[in-house]
């Protein structure tokens, strides 16, 4: 039977796409794809599929990436090792991760470093594949003694969660709590741990370090020895320009629907929009993209601010961003940098949102130098001013 009038699920798909603008590292959709979707017709009236009375067109929800920023290509990096899996039995959750041992494993314990990589929304540890080998390569002056742990947060990649608590476990703070439990098992109490977060991964970095500090008075749990945070193209303490909190919240309400048809259709629509229009890889399951929306939609910026303030006196920070970021306005990382513990501040004039790829060589050198400085500093907590007047501007 032929439908008449507007197709009801179209509004669901329109709103679902709005939530994909959380910007976790995807590509800009080709205009041809935008047009093809926006101008499909439905029913006898041949109205645009994703338009309704008084509503903005579907195209208006698409992230407005800066068309003047050319895509920067790099030669392919070496392949990453096969993933491992850590199962949290009580929570029925499995964390997928890679664990790359240091090049030089015989150095003094005080020089041993573990860098935990945390991706955006959506994303996986593959987002760091260009910078990983650079963090471990030998330098003329020293040999990197860095262990790399790349984490796929609950719901992303092949990390799985309890189906009965699915939406709760992939939400922002609960996902960080599960990840912290995994890190407590993967890292020793004396291991010097730094966390590198890209985009929404910066929020996860603050969540991890702040939640870890709350364990000080809990003798039942082991603390992770966090020494510092590296925040690349970070999401900040307020929504950035392409984030749509209201639409994200609406999609999450629909995902909580008891109607399996609605949730199934919406889940597949979300994957379609991410992969066909935003250029994300189709290899990941639909749940991977749903997790991106839920993680962004459950972000409470008041909690993020609290966690930033809770860690600024104890956790040194390295922050880098780009003025050509397609998704994040420049004020976001500048404001965040002013709130964090002092440390290097680097503003690239190019490179876009994925600077962990496009500026990997420069960042690897700077991060390694900063890590050595943090470990060998006589005073971990500096009394320097927290302003960012000394931002280093780099092409």
C-alpha positions as CSV (number, residue, x, y, z in Angstrom):
1,X,0.0,0.0,0.0
2,X,1.3,3.4,-1.0
3,X,1.8,5.9,1.8
4,X,0.2,9.3,1.5
5,X,1.5,12.6,3.0
6,X,4.8,12.9,4.8
7,X,6.4,9.7,6.1
8,X,6.4,9.8,9.9
9,X,9.8,8.3,10.5
10,X,11.4,10.9,8.4
11,X,11.3,13.4,11.3
12,X,13.0,10.7,13.4
13,X,15.7,10.4,10.8
14,X,16.1,14.1,10.5
15,X,16.5,14.6,14.2
16,X,18.8,11.6,14.5
17,X,21.1,13.1,12.0
18,X,21.1,16.3,14.0
19,X,22.7,14.4,16.8
20,X,25.6,13.2,14.6
21,X,27.0,16.7,14.7
22,X,28.7,15.9,17.9
23,X,31.9,15.8,15.8
24,X,34.1,12.9,16.9
25,X,36.5,13.1,13.9
26,X,34.4,12.4,10.8
27,X,34.7,13.8,7.3
28,X,32.5,16.5,5.9
29,X,29.6,15.1,3.8
30,X,29.8,15.7,0.0
31,X,27.2,18.1,-1.2
32,X,26.0,15.6,-3.7
33,X,25.1,13.3,-0.9
34,X,23.4,16.1,1.1
35,X,21.3,16.9,-2.0
36,X,20.4,13.3,-2.7
37,X,19.0,12.9,0.7
38,X,17.4,16.3,1.1
39,X,15.4,16.1,-2.1
40,X,14.1,12.6,-2.1
41,X,10.3,12.6,-2.2
42,X,7.8,10.6,-0.4
43,X,4.2,9.8,-0.9
44,X,1.8,11.4,-3.5
45,X,2.6,15.0,-2.6
46,X,6.4,14.6,-3.4
47,X,7.4,16.8,-0.5
48,X,11.1,16.7,0.6
49,X,11.5,13.6,2.7
50,X,13.1,15.4,5.6
51,X,11.1,18.6,5.8
52,X,8.0,19.5,7.7
53,X,5.8,22.5,8.5
54,X,7.9,25.2,10.2
55,X,10.9,22.9,10.4
56,X,14.4,23.5,9.1
57,X,15.5,21.5,6.2
58,X,17.6,18.4,6.6
59,X,20.6,20.2,5.1
60,X,20.5,22.8,7.8
61,X,21.4,20.1,10.4
62,X,24.6,19.0,8.6
63,X,27.8,20.2,10.3
64,X,29.1,23.3,8.5
65,X,32.6,22.3,7.9
66,X,34.8,25.1,6.6
67,X,35.1,24.4,2.8
68,X,38.4,26.5,2.6
69,X,40.3,23.9,4.7
70,X,41.9,21.4,2.3
71,X,42.1,17.7,3.4
72,X,45.6,16.9,4.4
73,X,46.9,13.4,3.5
74,X,49.7,11.4,5.1
75,X,51.3,8.1,4.1
76,X,49.6,5.1,5.7
77,X,51.0,4.3,9.2
78,X,52.2,0.8,10.1
79,X,49.4,-1.6,11.2
80,X,48.3,-1.6,14.8
81,X,48.5,-4.9,16.8
82,X,45.6,-7.2,17.2
83,X,43.2,-5.9,19.9
84,X,42.8,-7.5,23.3
85,X,39.8,-7.6,25.5
86,X,39.3,-7.0,29.2
87,X,36.0,-8.2,30.7
88,X,34.4,-6.5,33.7
89,X,32.5,-9.4,35.1
90,X,30.3,-7.6,37.6
91,X,29.1,-5.1,35.0
92,X,29.1,-7.6,32.1
93,X,31.1,-5.2,30.0
94,X,34.1,-5.9,27.7
95,X,36.6,-3.2,26.9
96,X,38.5,-3.6,23.6
97,X,42.0,-2.2,23.7
98,X,45.5,-2.4,22.2
99,X,48.6,-2.6,24.4
100,X,51.9,-1.7,22.7
101,X,54.9,-2.4,24.9
102,X,57.8,0.2,25.1
103,X,60.7,0.0,22.6
104,X,63.1,0.1,25.5
105,X,61.8,-1.9,28.5
106,X,65.0,-1.8,30.6
107,X,64.9,1.9,31.6
108,X,64.5,3.0,35.2
109,X,61.0,2.7,36.6
110,X,60.8,6.5,37.1
111,X,61.2,6.9,33.3
112,X,58.6,4.3,32.4
113,X,55.5,6.0,30.9
114,X,52.1,4.7,29.8
115,X,50.0,6.8,27.5
116,X,46.3,6.0,27.4
117,X,44.6,7.1,24.2
118,X,40.9,8.1,24.4
119,X,38.9,8.8,21.2
120,X,36.1,11.2,20.4
121,X,32.4,10.5,19.7
122,X,32.2,8.4,17.7
123,X,35.8,7.1,17.4
124,X,38.2,4.3,18.2
125,X,41.9,4.0,19.1
126,X,42.5,3.8,15.3
127,X,42.1,7.6,15.3
128,X,45.6,7.7,16.9
129,X,47.2,5.4,14.4
130,X,49.4,8.1,12.9
131,X,50.8,9.4,16.2
132,X,51.3,6.0,17.9
133,X,54.5,5.0,16.2
134,X,55.9,8.5,16.6
135,X,55.4,8.4,20.3
136,X,57.5,5.2,20.5
137,X,60.2,5.9,18.0
138,X,63.8,6.5,19.0
139,X,65.3,10.0,19.2
140,X,68.9,11.0,18.9
141,X,68.9,12.3,22.5
142,X,66.9,9.5,24.1
143,X,64.9,6.4,23.5
144,X,61.2,6.5,24.0
145,X,60.2,4.2,26.9
146,X,56.4,4.6,26.4
147,X,53.8,2.0,26.7
148,X,50.7,2.7,24.6
149,X,47.2,1.6,25.7
150,X,44.5,2.5,23.1
151,X,41.0,2.2,24.6
152,X,37.7,1.8,22.8
153,X,35.2,3.2,25.2
154,X,32.1,1.1,26.1
155,X,29.8,0.8,23.0
156,X,32.5,1.9,20.5
157,X,34.3,-0.4,18.1
158,X,34.0,-3.9,19.5
159,X,33.7,-2.9,23.2
160,X,30.5,-4.4,24.4
161,X,28.2,-3.5,27.3
162,X,25.4,-5.3,29.2
163,X,22.3,-5.3,26.9
164,X,20.0,-4.7,29.9
165,X,21.9,-1.5,30.8
166,X,23.0,-0.6,27.3
167,X,22.1,3.2,27.2
168,X,23.2,3.7,30.7
169,X,26.7,2.1,30.3
170,X,27.5,4.0,27.1
171,X,26.5,7.4,28.6
172,X,29.3,9.8,29.3
173,X,30.2,9.4,32.9
174,X,29.2,5.7,33.4
175,X,31.4,4.9,30.4
176,X,34.3,6.7,32.0
177,X,33.8,4.7,35.2
178,X,33.9,1.4,33.4
179,X,37.0,2.5,31.6
180,X,38.7,3.5,34.8
181,X,38.0,0.1,36.2
182,X,39.8,-1.5,33.2
183,X,42.7,0.9,33.7
184,X,43.0,0.0,37.3
185,X,43.6,-3.6,36.3
186,X,45.8,-2.9,33.3
187,X,48.1,-0.4,35.1
188,X,50.2,-0.9,38.2
189,X,49.9,1.5,41.1
190,X,53.4,3.0,40.5
191,X,53.1,3.3,36.7
192,X,53.4,6.8,35.4
193,X,50.2,7.2,33.4
194,X,49.3,10.0,31.0
195,X,46.0,10.2,29.1
196,X,45.6,11.7,25.6
197,X,42.1,12.7,24.7
198,X,40.9,13.9,21.2
199,X,37.8,15.9,20.8
200,X,35.2,14.4,23.2
201,X,38.0,12.3,24.5
202,X,39.1,15.4,26.4
203,X,35.9,15.1,28.5
204,X,36.7,11.4,29.1
205,X,40.2,12.4,30.2
206,X,38.7,14.8,32.8
207,X,36.2,12.2,33.9
208,X,38.9,9.6,34.4
209,X,41.3,11.8,36.3
210,X,38.6,13.3,38.5
211,X,36.9,10.0,39.3
212,X,40.3,8.6,40.1
213,X,40.9,11.3,42.6
214,X,37.7,10.4,44.4
215,X,39.1,7.0,45.2
216,X,41.7,8.4,47.5
217,X,39.7,7.5,50.6
218,X,38.5,4.2,49.3
219,X,40.9,1.4,50.3
220,X,39.0,-1.2,48.4
221,X,40.0,0.3,45.0
222,X,43.4,1.0,43.5
223,X,44.1,4.4,42.1
224,X,45.7,4.9,38.7
225,X,48.9,7.1,39.0
226,X,47.8,9.8,36.5
227,X,50.6,12.3,35.8
228,X,49.2,14.5,33.1
229,X,46.6,15.0,30.3
230,X,47.2,15.7,26.6
231,X,44.1,17.3,25.1
232,X,44.0,17.6,21.3
233,X,41.2,19.6,19.6
234,X,39.3,19.3,22.9
235,X,35.6,19.7,23.5
236,X,35.3,22.2,26.3
237,X,33.0,23.3,29.1
238,X,30.2,24.5,26.9
239,X,28.6,23.1,23.7
240,X,30.6,23.8,20.5
241,X,29.0,25.2,17.4
242,X,27.9,22.0,15.7
243,X,26.5,20.3,18.9
244,X,22.7,20.1,19.1
245,X,21.9,19.2,22.7
246,X,18.1,19.3,22.3
247,X,18.0,17.1,19.2
248,X,20.5,14.7,20.9
249,X,18.3,14.4,23.9
250,X,15.3,13.7,21.7
251,X,17.1,10.9,19.9
252,X,18.1,9.4,23.2
253,X,14.4,9.4,24.3
254,X,13.5,7.6,21.2
255,X,16.2,5.1,21.7
256,X,14.7,4.4,25.1
257,X,11.4,3.6,23.4
258,X,9.9,0.2,24.2
259,X,9.0,-0.2,20.6
260,X,11.6,-2.4,19.0
261,X,10.7,-1.3,15.5
262,X,11.4,2.4,16.3
263,X,14.7,1.7,18.0
264,X,15.8,-0.7,15.2
265,X,14.9,1.7,12.4
266,X,16.5,4.6,14.2
267,X,19.7,2.7,14.9
268,X,20.1,1.8,11.3
269,X,19.3,5.3,10.2
270,X,22.0,6.7,12.5
271,X,24.6,4.4,10.9
272,X,23.5,5.3,7.4
273,X,23.8,9.0,8.2
274,X,27.2,8.7,9.7
275,X,28.7,6.4,7.0
276,X,27.0,7.7,3.9
277,X,26.9,11.4,4.7
278,X,29.7,12.0,7.2
279,X,32.1,9.6,5.6
280,X,32.8,7.3,8.6
281,X,33.9,3.8,8.1
282,X,31.2,1.2,7.5
283,X,33.2,-1.5,9.2
284,X,31.9,-0.6,12.7
285,X,28.5,-1.9,13.8
286,X,25.5,0.5,14.1
287,X,25.8,0.4,17.8
288,X,29.2,2.2,17.5
289,X,27.4,5.3,16.0
290,X,24.6,5.2,18.4
291,X,27.2,5.3,21.2
292,X,28.5,8.5,19.7
293,X,25.2,10.2,19.9
294,X,24.4,8.9,23.4
295,X,27.8,10.0,24.7
296,X,27.4,13.5,23.3
297,X,23.8,13.7,24.3
298,X,24.4,12.6,27.9
299,X,27.3,15.1,28.4
300,X,26.5,17.4,31.3
301,X,28.8,20.4,30.9
302,X,28.4,21.3,34.5
303,X,29.9,18.0,35.4
304,X,32.7,18.5,32.9
305,X,33.4,21.9,34.5
306,X,33.5,20.4,38.0
307,X,35.9,17.7,36.8
308,X,38.2,20.3,35.1
309,X,38.3,22.4,38.3
310,X,38.8,19.3,40.5
311,X,42.0,18.4,38.5
312,X,43.6,21.7,37.7
313,X,45.8,21.9,40.8
314,X,47.1,18.3,40.5
315,X,47.1,17.2,36.9
316,X,49.4,19.0,34.4
317,X,47.9,19.6,31.0
318,X,49.2,19.9,27.4
319,X,46.5,21.4,25.1
320,X,46.7,21.8,21.3
321,X,44.0,22.9,18.9
322,X,43.7,24.4,15.4
323,X,42.1,27.6,14.2
324,X,41.0,25.7,11.1
325,X,39.0,23.2,13.1
326,X,35.8,22.3,11.2
327,X,33.8,21.7,14.3
328,X,35.2,23.6,17.2
329,X,35.3,27.3,17.4
330,X,38.7,28.7,18.6
331,X,37.3,30.1,21.9
332,X,36.4,26.6,23.2
333,X,40.0,25.4,23.7
334,X,41.3,28.8,24.8
335,X,38.6,29.0,27.6
336,X,39.5,25.4,28.6
337,X,43.2,26.2,28.7
338,X,42.6,29.1,31.1
339,X,40.8,26.7,33.5
340,X,43.4,23.9,33.4
341,X,46.7,23.4,35.2
342,X,49.5,25.3,33.4
343,X,51.4,23.6,30.5
344,X,52.1,23.8,26.8
345,X,49.5,25.6,24.7
346,X,49.8,25.1,20.9
347,X,47.5,26.7,18.4
348,X,47.9,25.4,14.8
349,X,46.8,27.6,12.0
350,X,46.1,24.5,9.9
351,X,45.4,20.8,10.3
352,X,41.7,20.9,11.0
353,X,40.0,18.9,13.7
354,X,42.2,15.7,13.5
355,X,45.5,17.2,14.5
356,X,46.5,13.9,16.0
357,X,46.9,12.9,12.4
358,X,47.7,16.0,10.4
359,X,50.2,17.4,13.0
360,X,51.4,14.1,14.4
361,X,55.1,14.6,13.9
362,X,55.2,18.0,15.7
363,X,52.9,16.9,18.5
364,X,54.8,13.7,19.2
365,X,58.0,15.6,19.7
366,X,56.4,18.2,21.9
367,X,54.4,15.6,23.9
368,X,57.5,13.5,24.6
369,X,59.5,16.5,25.7
370,X,56.7,17.6,28.0
371,X,56.3,14.2,29.5
372,X,60.0,14.1,30.4
373,X,59.7,17.6,31.9
374,X,56.7,16.6,34.0
375,X,58.4,13.4,35.3
376,X,61.7,15.2,36.1
377,X,60.3,18.4,37.5
378,X,61.1,19.1,41.1
379,X,57.6,20.5,41.7
380,X,54.7,18.9,39.9
381,X,52.3,21.7,40.9
382,X,53.5,25.0,39.4
383,X,52.5,28.4,40.6
384,X,52.7,29.9,37.2
385,X,49.9,32.1,35.9
386,X,47.0,30.2,34.3
387,X,46.6,32.6,31.5
388,X,47.4,31.5,27.9
389,X,49.3,34.6,26.7
390,X,52.2,32.3,25.9
391,X,50.3,30.2,23.3
392,X,52.7,28.9,20.7
393,X,51.2,29.5,17.2
394,X,52.4,26.9,14.7
395,X,51.4,26.4,11.0
